Amino acid sequence: MLLLAGLGNPGPEHARNRHNVGFMALDAIVQRYGFAPYRARFHGLVADGSIDGERVVAVKPRTYMNRSGIAVGEAARFYKLDGEDVVVLHDELDLAPGKIRIKVGGSAAGHNGLRSIDSHYGKTYRRLRIGIGHPGDQRRVHSYVLNDFSRDDQEWLDPLLSAMAEAAPHLARHDDGGFMNRVQVILNPRSRRDNENDSNDGV
């Protein structure tokens, strides 16, 4: 079983905020694999489904970002899940827009949602970091993350969300490297063809 937790703030006024990209990514996965409708549970919204034959529970905390750990911790404990079975999808200032990374544990690096989960659940969960870039000035971070993605951002955001949803079976198989590789191939099919051509030239 896998618990996917997207981080964000509830309410339509926050729906397209950069800080809500975790919600957006989770919604893309839920929609692609035909999960049951969200319902209220665990201080959040929960949708049940399956990916590649693996049961998956999707959770969107409704406690606002700073208290995300209440919902994630409650759900993880209810299902008696180890950290490796919990994937948290969240925005990452220290990654360029459109880049993703997966890591286990580590520092919250100033992210209040992660800090809350660390406090309520522990640090051994898998973190799917979705790059939104940095405004360049620490004083602008608060307004930057709570503002909507720009029109230009849509050029990379929508394809990324779609690619992450398509690659989600790798997450269900605990194949984090395969997930990142698959997303890269989907977004850059030409680079894969170039690599294959280079290999053929060497034969």
XYZ file of C-alpha atoms in Angstrom:
203
model
C 0.000 0.000 0.000
C 1.101 3.539 -0.736
C 0.081 6.841 0.847
C 0.451 9.845 -1.446
C 0.165 13.160 0.380
C 0.041 16.390 -1.595
C 0.771 19.592 0.306
C -0.977 22.916 -0.144
C -3.489 25.317 1.353
C -7.243 24.704 1.074
C -9.662 27.041 -0.658
C -10.156 28.312 -4.206
C -8.111 31.436 -3.483
C -5.020 29.233 -3.102
C -5.758 26.686 -5.830
C -3.171 27.974 -8.347
C -0.566 29.199 -5.852
C 2.991 27.960 -6.298
C 2.776 26.613 -2.738
C -0.055 24.328 -3.895
C 1.819 22.427 -6.583
C 1.706 19.340 -4.331
C -2.105 19.440 -4.448
C -1.969 19.905 -8.228
C 0.335 16.923 -8.753
C -1.779 14.710 -6.519
C -4.976 15.720 -8.318
C -3.360 14.848 -11.666
C -2.568 11.344 -10.397
C -6.008 10.849 -8.846
C -7.708 11.881 -12.071
C -5.490 9.810 -14.365
C -6.061 6.547 -12.474
C -9.750 7.031 -11.760
C -9.617 7.182 -7.976
C -12.857 7.373 -6.012
C -14.044 10.929 -5.271
C -12.355 12.755 -2.421
C -14.099 12.502 0.935
C -13.435 14.147 4.271
C -11.176 12.111 6.554
C -7.996 12.457 8.623
C -8.354 16.256 8.854
C -8.164 16.335 5.081
C -9.598 15.018 1.842
C -8.927 11.383 0.967
C -9.327 9.468 -2.308
C -8.841 5.705 -2.699
C -7.591 4.003 -5.829
C -4.964 1.708 -7.265
C -1.923 2.173 -9.467
C -0.248 -0.766 -11.183
C -2.184 -3.144 -8.931
C -1.067 -1.402 -5.733
C -3.620 0.139 -3.405
C -3.017 3.879 -3.076
C -4.586 6.379 -0.690
C -4.296 10.039 -1.710
C -4.455 12.655 1.046
C -4.771 16.439 0.829
C -4.523 18.017 4.304
C -7.137 20.691 4.983
C -5.341 22.097 8.005
C -3.278 24.631 6.018
C 0.368 24.098 5.158
C 1.809 24.795 8.593
C -0.199 21.931 10.130
C 0.050 19.376 7.312
C 1.544 16.800 9.658
C -1.715 16.363 11.540
C -3.431 14.810 8.510
C -0.414 12.946 7.124
C 0.553 11.516 10.493
C -2.996 10.437 11.311
C -3.436 8.674 7.961
C -0.028 6.973 8.073
C -0.613 5.687 11.591
C -4.125 4.475 10.761
C -2.797 2.330 7.909
C 0.313 1.340 9.927
C 2.647 2.477 7.174
C 6.413 2.698 7.316
C 8.082 5.812 5.955
C 8.991 4.104 2.661
C 5.261 3.708 1.966
C 4.569 7.435 2.366
C 5.334 9.880 -0.458
C 4.872 13.602 0.190
C 4.532 15.834 -2.888
C 5.575 19.429 -2.219
C 6.963 22.627 -3.703
C 10.712 23.192 -3.581
C 12.280 26.658 -3.775
C 15.796 25.286 -4.182
C 15.033 23.478 -7.451
C 14.648 25.196 -10.799
C 11.076 25.400 -12.117
C 10.015 22.079 -13.610
C 12.768 20.001 -11.986
C 11.931 17.174 -9.601
C 13.902 15.161 -7.067
C 13.033 12.394 -4.619
C 14.818 11.964 -1.332
C 14.215 10.176 1.966
C 14.547 12.101 5.189
C 16.736 15.144 5.597
C 16.062 18.688 6.712
C 12.761 20.483 6.181
C 14.874 23.351 4.770
C 12.423 25.974 5.969
C 9.351 24.284 4.462
C 6.638 24.548 7.104
C 4.613 21.652 5.721
C 7.586 19.294 5.956
C 8.480 20.622 9.384
C 4.958 19.771 10.563
C 5.126 16.248 9.121
C 8.540 15.708 10.719
C 6.999 16.683 14.053
C 3.816 14.607 13.799
C 5.113 11.544 11.948
C 8.912 11.448 11.654
C 11.468 12.103 8.913
C 11.783 8.777 7.097
C 9.106 9.379 4.457
C 9.844 9.880 0.755
C 9.813 13.507 -0.387
C 8.911 14.281 -3.981
C 10.309 17.783 -4.416
C 8.764 19.803 -7.245
C 10.874 22.774 -8.243
C 9.208 26.184 -8.390
C 12.398 28.260 -8.392
C 13.415 31.015 -5.985
C 12.477 34.700 -6.272
C 16.097 35.643 -5.561
C 15.422 37.553 -2.376
C 14.516 35.836 0.891
C 12.210 38.733 1.752
C 10.077 37.926 -1.299
C 9.661 34.199 -0.606
C 6.382 34.480 1.311
C 4.570 36.446 -1.396
C 6.213 34.396 -4.148
C 4.934 31.024 -2.943
C 1.475 32.404 -2.145
C 1.048 33.962 -5.582
C -0.319 32.052 -8.555
C 1.876 30.489 -11.187
C 2.434 32.917 -14.037
C 1.188 32.463 -17.590
C 4.737 31.561 -18.659
C 4.910 28.902 -15.938
C 2.084 26.990 -17.609
C 4.468 26.049 -20.425
C 6.363 23.726 -18.097
C 3.826 23.136 -15.304
C 1.046 21.365 -17.190
C 3.396 18.970 -19.065
C 5.220 18.211 -15.805
C 2.024 17.368 -13.929
C 0.903 15.110 -16.774
C 4.299 13.374 -16.922
C 4.337 12.799 -13.162
C 0.901 11.211 -13.345
C 1.970 8.951 -16.204
C 5.093 7.890 -14.317
C 3.251 7.238 -11.025
C 3.387 3.411 -11.345
C 7.084 3.673 -10.528
C 6.196 5.349 -7.230
C 3.826 2.497 -6.434
C 6.687 0.051 -7.111
C 9.034 2.054 -4.861
C 11.185 2.714 -7.913
C 12.019 6.352 -7.313
C 14.884 6.412 -9.798
C 12.640 4.890 -12.447
C 10.011 7.538 -11.712
C 12.403 10.417 -12.253
C 13.839 8.821 -15.401
C 10.394 8.205 -16.829
C 9.325 11.798 -16.222
C 12.491 12.993 -17.947
C 11.859 10.777 -20.977
C 8.243 11.924 -21.276
C 9.247 15.574 -21.131
C 12.284 15.182 -23.383
C 11.595 12.349 -25.868
C 14.183 13.731 -28.289
C 16.991 13.263 -25.768
C 16.057 9.589 -25.507
C 16.153 9.185 -29.283
C 19.500 10.946 -29.406
C 20.904 8.578 -26.798
C 19.598 5.576 -28.705
C 21.116 6.877 -31.932
C 24.446 7.409 -30.210
C 24.339 3.824 -28.961
C 23.542 2.507 -32.412
C 26.384 4.522 -33.934
C 28.759 2.819 -31.554
C 27.795 -0.686 -32.575
